[in-house]
XYZ file of C-alpha atoms in Angstrom:
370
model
C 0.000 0.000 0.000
C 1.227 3.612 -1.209
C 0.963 5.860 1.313
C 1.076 9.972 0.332
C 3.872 11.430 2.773
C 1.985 14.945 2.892
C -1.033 12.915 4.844
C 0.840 10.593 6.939
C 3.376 13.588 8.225
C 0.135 15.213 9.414
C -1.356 12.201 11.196
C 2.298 11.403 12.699
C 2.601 14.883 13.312
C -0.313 14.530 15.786
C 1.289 11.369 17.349
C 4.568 13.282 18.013
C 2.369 16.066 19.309
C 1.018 13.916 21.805
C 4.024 12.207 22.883
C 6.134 15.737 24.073
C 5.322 19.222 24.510
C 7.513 20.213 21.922
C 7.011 18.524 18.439
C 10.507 16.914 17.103
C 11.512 17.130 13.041
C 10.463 13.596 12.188
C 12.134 11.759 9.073
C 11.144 9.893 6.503
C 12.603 6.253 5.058
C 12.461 4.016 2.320
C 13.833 0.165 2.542
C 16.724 -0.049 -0.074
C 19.741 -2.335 -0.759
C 21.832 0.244 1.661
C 20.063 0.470 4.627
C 19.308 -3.251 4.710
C 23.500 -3.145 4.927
C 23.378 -6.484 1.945
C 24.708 -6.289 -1.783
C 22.201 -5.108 -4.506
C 20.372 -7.761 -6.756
C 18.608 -7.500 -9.750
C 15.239 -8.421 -9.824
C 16.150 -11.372 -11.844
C 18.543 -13.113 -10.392
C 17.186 -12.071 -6.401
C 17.286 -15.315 -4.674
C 18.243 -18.576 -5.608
C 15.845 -20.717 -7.726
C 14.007 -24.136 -5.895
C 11.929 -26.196 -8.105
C 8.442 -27.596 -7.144
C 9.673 -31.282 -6.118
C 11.706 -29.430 -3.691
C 8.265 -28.327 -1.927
C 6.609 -30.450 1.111
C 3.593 -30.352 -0.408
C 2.087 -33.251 1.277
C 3.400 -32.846 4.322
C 5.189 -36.592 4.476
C 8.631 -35.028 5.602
C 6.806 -33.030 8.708
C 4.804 -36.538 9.522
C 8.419 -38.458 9.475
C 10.164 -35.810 11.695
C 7.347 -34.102 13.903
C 5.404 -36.226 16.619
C 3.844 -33.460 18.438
C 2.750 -29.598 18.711
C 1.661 -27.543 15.167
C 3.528 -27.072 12.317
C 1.867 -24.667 9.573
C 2.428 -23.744 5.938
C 1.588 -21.711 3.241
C 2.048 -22.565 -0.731
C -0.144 -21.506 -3.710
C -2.867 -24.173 -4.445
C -1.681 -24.421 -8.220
C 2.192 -24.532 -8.363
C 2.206 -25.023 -11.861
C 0.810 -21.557 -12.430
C 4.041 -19.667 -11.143
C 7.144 -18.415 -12.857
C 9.571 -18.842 -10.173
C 10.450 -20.104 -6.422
C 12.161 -19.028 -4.067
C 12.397 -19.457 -0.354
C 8.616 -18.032 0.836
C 8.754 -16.358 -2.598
C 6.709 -16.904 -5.691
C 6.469 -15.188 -9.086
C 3.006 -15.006 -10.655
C 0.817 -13.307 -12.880
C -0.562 -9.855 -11.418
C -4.194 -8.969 -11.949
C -5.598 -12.534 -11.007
C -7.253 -14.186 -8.970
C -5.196 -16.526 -6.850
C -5.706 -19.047 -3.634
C -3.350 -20.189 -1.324
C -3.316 -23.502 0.687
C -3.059 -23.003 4.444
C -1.653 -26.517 5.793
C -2.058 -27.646 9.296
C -0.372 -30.710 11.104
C -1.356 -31.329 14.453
C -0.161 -34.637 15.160
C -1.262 -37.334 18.023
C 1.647 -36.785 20.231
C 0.119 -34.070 21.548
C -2.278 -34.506 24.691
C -5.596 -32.625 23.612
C -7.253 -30.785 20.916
C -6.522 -27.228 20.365
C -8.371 -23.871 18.873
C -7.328 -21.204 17.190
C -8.452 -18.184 15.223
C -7.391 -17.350 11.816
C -6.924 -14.026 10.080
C -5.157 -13.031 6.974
C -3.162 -10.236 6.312
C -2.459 -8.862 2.174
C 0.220 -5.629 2.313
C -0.612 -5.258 6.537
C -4.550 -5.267 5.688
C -7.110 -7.486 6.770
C -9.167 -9.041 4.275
C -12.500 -9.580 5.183
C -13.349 -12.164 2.015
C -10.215 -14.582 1.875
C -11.363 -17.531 4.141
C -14.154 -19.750 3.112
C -16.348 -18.496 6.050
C -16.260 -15.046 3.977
C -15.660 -13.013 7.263
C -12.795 -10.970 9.076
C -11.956 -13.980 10.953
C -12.500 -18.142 10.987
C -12.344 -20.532 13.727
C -10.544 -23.942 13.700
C -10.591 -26.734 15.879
C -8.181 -29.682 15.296
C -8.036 -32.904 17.694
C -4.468 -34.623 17.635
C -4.007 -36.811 15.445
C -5.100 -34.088 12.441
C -2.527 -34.262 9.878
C -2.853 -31.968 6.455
C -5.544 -30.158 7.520
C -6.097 -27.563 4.401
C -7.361 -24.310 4.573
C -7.814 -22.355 0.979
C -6.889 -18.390 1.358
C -8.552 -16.743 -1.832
C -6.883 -13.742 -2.850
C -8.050 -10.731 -5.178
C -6.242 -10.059 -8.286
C -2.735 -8.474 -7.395
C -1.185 -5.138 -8.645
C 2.549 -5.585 -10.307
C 4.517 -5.144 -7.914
C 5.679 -7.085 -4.576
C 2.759 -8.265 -1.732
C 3.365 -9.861 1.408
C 0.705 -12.482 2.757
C 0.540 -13.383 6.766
C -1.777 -15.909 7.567
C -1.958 -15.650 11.624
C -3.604 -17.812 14.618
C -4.581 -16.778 17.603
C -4.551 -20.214 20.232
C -7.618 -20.459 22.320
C -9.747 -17.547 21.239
C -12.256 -18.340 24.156
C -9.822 -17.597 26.924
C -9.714 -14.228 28.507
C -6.731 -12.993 27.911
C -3.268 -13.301 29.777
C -2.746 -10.513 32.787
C 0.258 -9.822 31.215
C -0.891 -9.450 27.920
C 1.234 -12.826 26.360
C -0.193 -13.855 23.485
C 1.336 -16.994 21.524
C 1.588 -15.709 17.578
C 1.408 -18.637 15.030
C 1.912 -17.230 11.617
C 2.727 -18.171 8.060
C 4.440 -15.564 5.539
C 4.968 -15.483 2.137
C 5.815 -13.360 -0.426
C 3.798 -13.058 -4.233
C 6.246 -10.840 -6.614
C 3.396 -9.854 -9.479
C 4.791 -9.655 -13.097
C 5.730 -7.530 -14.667
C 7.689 -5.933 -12.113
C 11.512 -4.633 -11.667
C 11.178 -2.638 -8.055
C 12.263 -5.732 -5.415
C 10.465 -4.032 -2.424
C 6.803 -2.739 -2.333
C 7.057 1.025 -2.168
C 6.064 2.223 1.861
C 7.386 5.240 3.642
C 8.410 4.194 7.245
C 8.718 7.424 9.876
C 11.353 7.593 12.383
C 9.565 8.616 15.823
C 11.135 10.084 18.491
C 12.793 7.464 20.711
C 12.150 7.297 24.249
C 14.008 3.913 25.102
C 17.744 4.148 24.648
C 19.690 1.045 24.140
C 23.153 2.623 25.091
C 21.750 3.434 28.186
C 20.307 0.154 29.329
C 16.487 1.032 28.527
C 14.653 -1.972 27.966
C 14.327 -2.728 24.666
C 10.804 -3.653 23.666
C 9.560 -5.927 20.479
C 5.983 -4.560 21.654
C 4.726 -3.450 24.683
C 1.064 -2.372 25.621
C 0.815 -0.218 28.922
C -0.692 2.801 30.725
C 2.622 4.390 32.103
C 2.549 7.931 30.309
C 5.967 9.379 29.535
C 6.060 11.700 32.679
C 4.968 8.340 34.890
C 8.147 6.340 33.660
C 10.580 6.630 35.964
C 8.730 4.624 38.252
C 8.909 1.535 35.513
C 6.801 0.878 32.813
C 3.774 -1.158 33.885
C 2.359 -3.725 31.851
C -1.147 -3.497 31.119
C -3.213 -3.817 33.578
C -1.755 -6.094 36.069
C -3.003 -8.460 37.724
C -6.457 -7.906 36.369
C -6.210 -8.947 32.587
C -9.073 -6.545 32.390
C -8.834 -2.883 32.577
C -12.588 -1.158 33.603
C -14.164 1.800 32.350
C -17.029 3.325 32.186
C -19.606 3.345 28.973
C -18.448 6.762 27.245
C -15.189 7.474 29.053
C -12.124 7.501 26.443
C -9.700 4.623 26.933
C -5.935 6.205 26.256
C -2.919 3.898 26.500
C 0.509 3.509 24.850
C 1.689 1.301 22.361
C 5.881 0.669 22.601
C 8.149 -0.387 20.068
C 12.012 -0.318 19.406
C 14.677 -1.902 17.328
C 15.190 -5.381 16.223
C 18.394 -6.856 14.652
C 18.902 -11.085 14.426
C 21.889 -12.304 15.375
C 23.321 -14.548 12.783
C 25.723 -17.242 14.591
C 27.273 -18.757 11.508
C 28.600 -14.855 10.440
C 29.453 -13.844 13.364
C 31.754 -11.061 11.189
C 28.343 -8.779 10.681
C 28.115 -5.443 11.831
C 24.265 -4.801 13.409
C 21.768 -3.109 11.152
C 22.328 0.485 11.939
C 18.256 0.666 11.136
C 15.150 -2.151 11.462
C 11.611 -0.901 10.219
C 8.492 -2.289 11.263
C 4.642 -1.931 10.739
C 2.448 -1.618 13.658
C -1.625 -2.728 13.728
C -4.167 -2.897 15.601
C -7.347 -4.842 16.043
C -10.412 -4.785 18.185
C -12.452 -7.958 18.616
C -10.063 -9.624 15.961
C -10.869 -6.694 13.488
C -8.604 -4.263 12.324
C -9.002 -0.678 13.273
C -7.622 2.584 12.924
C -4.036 2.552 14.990
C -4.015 6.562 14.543
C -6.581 8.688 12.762
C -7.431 7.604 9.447
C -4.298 5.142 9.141
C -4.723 1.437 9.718
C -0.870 0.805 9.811
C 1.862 2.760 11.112
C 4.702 1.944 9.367
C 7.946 2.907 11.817
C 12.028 2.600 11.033
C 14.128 2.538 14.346
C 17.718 3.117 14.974
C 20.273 0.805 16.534
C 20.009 2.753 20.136
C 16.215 3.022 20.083
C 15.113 0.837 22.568
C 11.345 1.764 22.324
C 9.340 4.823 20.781
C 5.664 5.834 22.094
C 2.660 5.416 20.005
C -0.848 6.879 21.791
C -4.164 4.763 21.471
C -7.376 6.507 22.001
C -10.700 4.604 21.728
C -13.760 6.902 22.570
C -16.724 4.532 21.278
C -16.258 1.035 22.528
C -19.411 -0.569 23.360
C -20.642 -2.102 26.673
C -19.077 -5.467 27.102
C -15.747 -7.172 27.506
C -13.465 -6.346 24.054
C -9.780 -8.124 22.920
C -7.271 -5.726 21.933
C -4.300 -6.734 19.864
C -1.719 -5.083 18.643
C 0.451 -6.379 16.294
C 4.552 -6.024 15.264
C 5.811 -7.465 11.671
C 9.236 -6.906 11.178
C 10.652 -5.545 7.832
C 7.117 -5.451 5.764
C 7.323 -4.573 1.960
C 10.663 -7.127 1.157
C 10.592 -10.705 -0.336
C 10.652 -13.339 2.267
C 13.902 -15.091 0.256
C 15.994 -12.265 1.312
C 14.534 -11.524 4.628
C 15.834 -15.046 5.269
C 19.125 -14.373 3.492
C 22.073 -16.725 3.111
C 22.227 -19.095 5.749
C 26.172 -18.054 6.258
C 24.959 -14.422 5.978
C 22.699 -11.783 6.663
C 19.452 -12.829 8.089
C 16.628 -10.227 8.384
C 14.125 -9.390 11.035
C 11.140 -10.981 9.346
C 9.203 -12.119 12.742
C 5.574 -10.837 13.940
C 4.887 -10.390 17.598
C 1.830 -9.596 19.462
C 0.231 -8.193 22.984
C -3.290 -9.360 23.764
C -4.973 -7.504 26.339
C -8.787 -6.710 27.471
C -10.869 -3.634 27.957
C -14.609 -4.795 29.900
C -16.696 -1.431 28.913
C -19.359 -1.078 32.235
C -23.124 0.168 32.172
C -22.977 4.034 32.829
């Protein structure tokens, strides 16, 4: 997703304004061979080529080598309709219709059945049409013992260019959620380049807010953090959630502020141990309510942010003003490096290796009678 920088400066502009009295200069970043600190590649020779017989398609090298927990992948249904293969990466034909297999292995080692929630992600948007229950959301249930368990993703007709699909699960949907606000994230990703293209990396602009959190001096550094603790209430630690109650109580019409936190990632590669750290990671940051997407600042549904190597964590304020009466599930959501081809944000083995993982805090918000 294009995003003008005249309107997002204005809505990050607000954000800024309501982290400090005194608004900083904020700066603006694209992803590019440089700052991901690896050589350039054309578009044609970008990763290395794997062939289809190369693919666990049917799942018989996970039910060999995996006797218990859930393993999870994504391919296209119809292998024979792409160009080219990569690791998580596939070349196809833009403007098409296109479905993707969801596979599931929950074998009988494991000692009872489990639940999760699924919801898909195209570009760091929710589509509401892609599952076959046609709805924001679907529910699965597996009992051990379920091997290949196929769920079909359909996707709309892609513009050229490169997408980024993140099928995620949500264990035990029916729980209330943890007082700390822990929430296991299962997710597939995978890449769809759309031809005819020759830009490797979908075209975002990522925003460098102010940091907070410094790494250099021993701030903790935060993947994502929900809390309450305002920047003036700091110093006293940063308090998560709403501990020990996993449910913060308000009133019907009072506005519900709170702070999202978020810093710098970097993966440590132990078979190059010759790398120097990123000197920048970039991020995207949602937000859902019930296990819907919603509006992380005014009018923007994703906040895409790039972080320095001493940026432990940066503030991001929440406001919701019309929650209904009820008990409501907040997450917020983290996915490293969006907009790049899953074949390089996995990178040579013996080389550099890209943050490319999605994190999560579930919390709760029970909305009282007046």
């Amino acid at each position: 997703m294009n995003i003008k920088a005249s309107y997002v400066i204005l809505v990050l502009y607000i954000i800024v304004s309501g982290c400090s009295s005194q608004a900083e200069p904020l700066t603006q970043d694209l992803i590019n061979w440089e700052n991901l600190q690896i050589a350039p590649r054309s578009i044609n020779e970008l990763c290395p080529e794997i062939f289809p017989q190369q693919l666990d398609l049917t799942g018989e090298a996970v039910k060999r080598d995996f006797s218990y927990g859930l393993a999870q992948a994504l391919y296209p249904r119809d292998i024979s309709n792409t160009y080219k293969i990569s690791a998580g990466t596939y070349w196809v034909d833009s403007n098409k219709q296109l479905t993707v297999n969801w596979l599931f292995w929950y074998p009988k080692g494991n000692q009872g059945p489990i639940d999760l929630r699924l919801i898909i992600l195209l570009d760091e948007q929710q589509l509401t049409k892609a599952l076959p229950q046609q709805d924001k959301y679907q529910d699965l249930h597996l009992e051990k013992g379920d091997e290949i368990i196929t769920i079909p993703i359909t996707l709309p007709g892609l513009s050229p260019g490169v997408h980024t699909v993140i099928a995620i699960a949500i264990p035990s949907p029916q729980n209330a959620p943890d007082e700390y606000g822990s929430v296991e994230i299962i997710s597939s990703r995978m890449t769809l380049i759309a031809e005819p293209t020759k830009d490797p990396f979908r075209a975002i602009d990522f925003f460098s807010l102010p940091a907070e959190g410094s790494i250099k001096n021993d701030d903790p550094l935060m993947a994502i953090e929900l809390t309450f603790t305002s920047k003036e209430d700091r110093k006293s630690g940063i308090h998560i959630w709403n501990w020990p109650d996993p449910w913060f109580a308000v009133r019907t019409g009072v506005p519900v502020r709170f702070y999202a936190l978020a810093g710098y990632e970097d993966v440590k590669n132990l078979d190059a141990p010759s790398l120097k750290p990123l000197e920048k990671s970039f991020f995207a940051m949602l937000l859902f309510v019930d296990y819907q997407q919603v509006e992380i600042t005014p009018n923007q549904k994703v906040l895409y942010i790039v972080a320095d190597k001493d940026n432990a964590y940066t503030r991001v304020p929440i406001e919701f003003t019309n929650l209904t009466e009820g008990r409501h599930y907040i997450l917020a959501l983290r996915i490293d490096t969006p907009g790049v081809p899953m074949c390089i944000l996995r990178g040579d083995p013996t080389g550099r290796i890209l943050p490319n993982s999605i994190y999560g805090k579930l919390v709760g918000i029970e909305v009282l009678p007046p």
